[in-house]
PDB file of C-alpha atoms in Angstrom:
ATOM      1  CA  HIS A   1     -69.083 -29.938 -26.159  1.00 64.00           C
ATOM      2  CA  ASP A   2     -66.387 -30.418 -27.974  1.00 70.00           C
ATOM      3  CA  ASN A   3     -64.960 -26.657 -27.274  1.00 71.00           C
ATOM      4  CA  TRP A   4     -64.994 -27.785 -22.958  1.00 69.00           C
ATOM      5  CA  LEU A   5     -63.177 -31.076 -24.169  1.00 76.00           C
ATOM      6  CA  ALA A   6     -60.846 -29.253 -26.587  1.00 80.00           C
ATOM      7  CA  ARG A   7     -60.072 -27.035 -23.201  1.00 82.00           C
ATOM      8  CA  TYR A   8     -58.156 -30.493 -22.017  1.00 82.00           C
ATOM      9  CA  ASN A   9     -56.834 -32.084 -24.504  1.00 79.00           C
ATOM     10  CA  ASP A  10     -52.970 -31.495 -23.984  1.00 79.00           C
ATOM     11  CA  HIS A  11     -53.097 -31.882 -20.610  1.00 86.00           C
ATOM     12  CA  PHE A  12     -55.629 -33.464 -18.747  1.00 92.00           C
ATOM     13  CA  LEU A  13     -58.096 -35.797 -21.494  1.00 93.00           C
ATOM     14  CA  LEU A  14     -56.146 -39.330 -23.213  1.00 93.00           C
ATOM     15  CA  ASP A  15     -59.485 -40.190 -25.874  1.00 92.00           C
ATOM     16  CA  ASN A  16     -63.003 -39.181 -26.115  1.00 92.00           C
ATOM     17  CA  ASN A  17     -64.998 -42.214 -26.259  1.00 94.00           C
ATOM     18  CA  LEU A  18     -68.231 -40.370 -26.395  1.00 94.00           C
ATOM     19  CA  ASN A  19     -71.184 -41.794 -28.687  1.00 96.00           C
ATOM     20  CA  ILE A  20     -74.208 -39.921 -30.012  1.00 93.00           C
ATOM     21  CA  GLU A  21     -77.331 -42.348 -30.705  1.00 96.00           C
ATOM     22  CA  VAL A  22     -80.132 -40.850 -32.489  1.00 94.00           C
ATOM     23  CA  ILE A  23     -82.842 -43.070 -30.531  1.00 94.00           C
ATOM     24  CA  ASN A  24     -85.909 -41.090 -32.106  1.00 94.00           C
ATOM     25  CA  PRO A  25     -86.656 -38.211 -34.262  1.00 92.00           C
ATOM     26  CA  SER A  26     -87.013 -36.037 -31.088  1.00 95.00           C
ATOM     27  CA  THR A  27     -84.454 -38.206 -28.548  1.00 96.00           C
ATOM     28  CA  LEU A  28     -80.712 -38.616 -28.540  1.00 95.00           C
ATOM     29  CA  LEU A  29     -78.678 -40.320 -26.452  1.00 97.00           C
ATOM     30  CA  ILE A  30     -75.097 -38.915 -26.144  1.00 96.00           C
ATOM     31  CA  SER A  31     -73.310 -42.285 -23.895  1.00 97.00           C
ATOM     32  CA  GLY A  32     -69.598 -43.507 -23.358  1.00 97.00           C
ATOM     33  CA  ARG A  33     -65.932 -42.742 -21.288  1.00 97.00           C
ATOM     34  CA  LEU A  34     -63.856 -39.606 -21.869  1.00 96.00           C
ATOM     35  CA  ARG A  35     -60.334 -41.288 -20.634  1.00 96.00           C
ATOM     36  CA  CYS A  36     -58.140 -39.072 -18.619  1.00 94.00           C
ATOM     37  CA  VAL A  37     -54.620 -38.965 -17.248  1.00 92.00           C
ATOM     38  CA  GLY A  38     -53.604 -40.693 -14.327  1.00 90.00           C
ATOM     39  CA  GLY A  39     -56.492 -43.620 -15.039  1.00 92.00           C
ATOM     40  CA  LEU A  40     -58.713 -41.502 -14.807  1.00 95.00           C
ATOM     41  CA  PHE A  41     -62.020 -41.176 -15.976  1.00 97.00           C
ATOM     42  CA  ILE A  42     -65.581 -40.288 -16.517  1.00 97.00           C
ATOM     43  CA  ASP A  43     -68.637 -42.498 -17.642  1.00 98.00           C
ATOM     44  CA  VAL A  44     -70.894 -40.035 -19.269  1.00 97.00           C
ATOM     45  CA  SER A  45     -74.919 -40.311 -20.110  1.00 97.00           C
ATOM     46  CA  LYS A  46     -77.098 -38.501 -21.432  1.00 96.00           C
ATOM     47  CA  THR A  47     -80.480 -38.384 -22.603  1.00 96.00           C
ATOM     48  CA  LEU A  48     -81.129 -35.728 -24.211  1.00 96.00           C
ATOM     49  CA  GLU A  49     -85.085 -34.027 -26.139  1.00 96.00           C
ATOM     50  CA  MET A  50     -85.436 -32.124 -29.171  1.00 92.00           C
ATOM     51  CA  ASN A  51     -87.865 -29.374 -30.185  1.00 92.00           C
ATOM     52  CA  SER A  52     -88.589 -28.272 -33.495  1.00 90.00           C
ATOM     53  CA  ARG A  53     -86.114 -26.054 -34.131  1.00 91.00           C
ATOM     54  CA  GLN A  54     -83.582 -28.531 -33.076  1.00 88.00           C
ATOM     55  CA  GLN A  55     -82.881 -27.078 -29.949  1.00 92.00           C
ATOM     56  CA  VAL A  56     -81.274 -30.414 -27.415  1.00 92.00           C
ATOM     57  CA  ARG A  57     -82.500 -30.225 -23.093  1.00 92.00           C
ATOM     58  CA  THR A  58     -80.613 -32.612 -21.087  1.00 93.00           C
ATOM     59  CA  VAL A  59     -83.772 -35.054 -19.566  1.00 93.00           C
ATOM     60  CA  LYS A  60     -81.468 -37.151 -17.801  1.00 96.00           C
ATOM     61  CA  TYR A  61     -78.089 -38.152 -17.050  1.00 96.00           C
ATOM     62  CA  SER A  62     -75.001 -39.117 -15.283  1.00 97.00           C
ATOM     63  CA  TYR A  63     -71.461 -38.709 -14.434  1.00 97.00           C
ATOM     64  CA  HIS A  64     -69.526 -41.178 -12.997  1.00 98.00           C
ATOM     65  CA  ALA A  65     -66.057 -39.806 -12.153  1.00 97.00           C
ATOM     66  CA  GLY A  66     -63.696 -43.274 -11.620  1.00 96.00           C
ATOM     67  CA  VAL A  67     -60.389 -43.566 -11.328  1.00 94.00           C
ATOM     68  CA  THR A  68     -59.642 -47.831 -13.750  1.00 92.00           C
ATOM     69  CA  GLY A  69     -57.732 -50.312 -11.284  1.00 85.00           C
ATOM     70  CA  VAL A  70     -58.505 -54.143 -10.929  1.00 85.00           C
ATOM     71  CA  ALA A  71     -61.896 -52.780 -10.125  1.00 88.00           C
ATOM     72  CA  ASP A  72     -62.892 -49.376 -11.035  1.00 92.00           C
ATOM     73  CA  ARG A  73     -63.015 -47.498  -7.862  1.00 93.00           C
ATOM     74  CA  PRO A  74     -65.898 -44.372  -8.141  1.00 95.00           C
ATOM     75  CA  ILE A  75     -64.917 -40.724  -7.137  1.00 96.00           C
ATOM     76  CA  PHE A  76     -67.954 -38.742  -7.813  1.00 97.00           C
ATOM     77  CA  ARG A  77     -71.084 -39.407  -9.080  1.00 96.00           C
ATOM     78  CA  TYR A  78     -73.885 -36.702 -10.613  1.00 96.00           C
ATOM     79  CA  ASP A  79     -77.127 -37.726 -12.222  1.00 96.00           C
ATOM     80  CA  ASN A  80     -80.975 -37.144 -11.598  1.00 94.00           C
ATOM     81  CA  TYR A  81     -82.122 -40.713 -12.287  1.00 89.00           C
ATOM     82  CA  HIS A  82     -83.939 -41.218  -9.421  1.00 84.00           C
ATOM     83  CA  ALA A  83     -85.289 -39.064  -6.224  1.00 76.00           C
ATOM     84  CA  HIS A  84     -83.600 -39.365  -3.086  1.00 81.00           C
ATOM     85  CA  SER A  85     -85.685 -39.235   0.253  1.00 79.00           C
ATOM     86  CA  GLY A  86     -85.650 -35.709   1.425  1.00 81.00           C
ATOM     87  CA  HIS A  87     -85.239 -33.989  -1.695  1.00 81.00           C
ATOM     88  CA  ASP A  88     -86.675 -31.530  -3.513  1.00 81.00           C
ATOM     89  CA  ASP A  89     -85.707 -33.636  -6.412  1.00 85.00           C
ATOM     90  CA  GLU A  90     -84.180 -35.657  -8.773  1.00 88.00           C
ATOM     91  CA  HIS A  91     -80.957 -34.314  -8.712  1.00 91.00           C
ATOM     92  CA  HIS A  92     -77.964 -35.064  -6.533  1.00 92.00           C
ATOM     93  CA  ARG A  93     -74.110 -35.854  -6.191  1.00 93.00           C
ATOM     94  CA  HIS A  94     -72.975 -38.880  -5.139  1.00 94.00           C
ATOM     95  CA  ARG A  95     -69.713 -38.421  -2.370  1.00 96.00           C
ATOM     96  CA  TYR A  96     -66.847 -41.710  -1.920  1.00 96.00           C
ATOM     97  CA  ASP A  97     -64.590 -42.142   0.705  1.00 93.00           C
ATOM     98  CA  LEU A  98     -61.067 -42.093  -0.142  1.00 87.00           C
ATOM     99  CA  ALA A  99     -59.630 -44.536   1.961  1.00 87.00           C
ATOM    100  CA  THR A 100     -62.118 -47.148   1.796  1.00 91.00           C
ATOM    101  CA  TRP A 101     -63.802 -46.217  -1.543  1.00 90.00           C
ATOM    102  CA  ARG A 102     -67.571 -46.815  -0.193  1.00 95.00           C
ATOM    103  CA  GLU A 103     -70.276 -44.574  -0.871  1.00 96.00           C
ATOM    104  CA  ILE A 104     -70.554 -41.824   1.903  1.00 96.00           C
ATOM    105  CA  LYS A 105     -74.497 -41.642   2.426  1.00 93.00           C
ATOM    106  CA  PRO A 106     -77.139 -39.654   2.461  1.00 92.00           C
ATOM    107  CA  PRO A 107     -76.639 -38.556  -1.103  1.00 92.00           C
ATOM    108  CA  GLU A 108     -75.301 -34.537  -1.352  1.00 91.00           C
ATOM    109  CA  TRP A 109     -78.788 -32.718  -3.241  1.00 91.00           C
ATOM    110  CA  ILE A 110     -77.909 -30.431  -5.558  1.00 90.00           C
ATOM    111  CA  GLY A 111     -81.469 -29.224  -6.564  1.00 89.00           C
ATOM    112  CA  ARG A 112     -82.275 -28.452 -10.454  1.00 86.00           C
ATOM    113  CA  GLN A 113     -80.845 -25.074 -10.250  1.00 88.00           C
ATOM    114  CA  LYS A 114     -77.330 -26.545  -9.322  1.00 88.00           C
ATOM    115  CA  TRP A 115     -77.216 -29.515 -11.531  1.00 89.00           C
ATOM    116  CA  PRO A 116     -73.506 -29.746 -13.492  1.00 94.00           C
ATOM    117  CA  THR A 117     -73.003 -29.681 -17.139  1.00 92.00           C
ATOM    118  CA  LEU A 118     -70.349 -32.481 -19.012  1.00 93.00           C
ATOM    119  CA  GLY A 119     -67.577 -29.349 -18.709  1.00 92.00           C
ATOM    120  CA  ASP A 120     -68.293 -29.001 -15.248  1.00 94.00           C
ATOM    121  CA  VAL A 121     -67.795 -31.863 -14.296  1.00 96.00           C
ATOM    122  CA  ILE A 122     -64.453 -32.120 -16.472  1.00 94.00           C
ATOM    123  CA  ASP A 123     -63.421 -29.071 -14.365  1.00 94.00           C
ATOM    124  CA  GLU A 124     -64.552 -30.786 -11.180  1.00 96.00           C
ATOM    125  CA  LEU A 125     -62.717 -34.038 -11.983  1.00 96.00           C
ATOM    126  CA  TYR A 126     -58.877 -31.664 -13.125  1.00 94.00           C
ATOM    127  CA  GLU A 127     -58.957 -29.151  -9.294  1.00 94.00           C
ATOM    128  CA  TRP A 128     -59.747 -32.954  -7.765  1.00 93.00           C
ATOM    129  CA  TRP A 129     -56.596 -34.374  -9.492  1.00 92.00           C
ATOM    130  CA  ASN A 130     -54.169 -30.856  -8.835  1.00 89.00           C
ATOM    131  CA  GLU A 131     -55.532 -30.995  -5.413  1.00 88.00           C
ATOM    132  CA  VAL A 132     -56.104 -34.456  -4.242  1.00 84.00           C
ATOM    133  CA  GLY A 133     -55.631 -36.836  -6.026  1.00 78.00           C
ATOM    134  CA  SER A 134     -52.391 -37.291  -8.197  1.00 75.00           C
ATOM    135  CA  PHE A 135     -51.326 -37.174  -4.177  1.00 70.00           C
ATOM    136  CA  VAL A 136     -53.746 -39.950  -2.978  1.00 70.00           C
ATOM    137  CA  LEU A 137     -52.696 -42.235  -6.559  1.00 71.00           C
ATOM    138  CA  GLY A 138     -49.179 -41.664  -5.713  1.00 68.00           C
ATOM    139  CA  GLN A 139     -48.542 -39.839  -9.026  1.00 61.00           C
ATOM    140  CA  ASP A 140     -46.973 -36.719 -10.399  1.00 52.00           C
ATOM    141  CA  GLN A 141     -49.783 -33.697 -12.188  1.00 45.00           C
ATOM    142  CA  PRO A 142     -50.490 -33.831 -15.101  1.00 45.00           C
ATOM    143  CA  ASP A 143     -48.360 -31.226 -17.536  1.00 43.00           C
ATOM    144  CA  ALA A 144     -48.945 -33.294 -20.913  1.00 38.00           C
ATOM    145  CA  HIS A 145     -50.259 -36.501 -22.245  1.00 41.00           C
ATOM    146  CA  PRO A 146     -47.595 -39.477 -21.553  1.00 44.00           C
ATOM    147  CA  ASP A 147     -47.981 -41.794 -24.012  1.00 45.00           C
ATOM    148  CA  ARG A 148     -50.289 -40.540 -27.033  1.00 41.00           C
TER     149      ARG A 148
END
């Protein structure tokens, strides 16, 4: 993850509060919040399994992108915690209406072949910020960290 995060450190990511917890010798949990410009955030929860050769693979994940406020507002969320009716597997994307902040149902099925990495989610939120978010939220596009 560090390589993906480094790509955005000088213009988009403000804080990396991700923690790695060893659940047992073969299970790791990565969780926490990435804080970005404009009040944006990504809440991360990933469970990884590790084999005897110290290789890891994600088994469960949730990437929740939103904007902070009096109440946090969701932008999108990817997860595989539960299957939805009509989906071939549990990998899906929740979408939200920016006018009401309510979920657009049903969640979009993305499938096992297209589930995103954390890097993909950072890329998507950054693109959203540049194309829509900075205008919707009434803020200028980022070119540097405001208050480091």
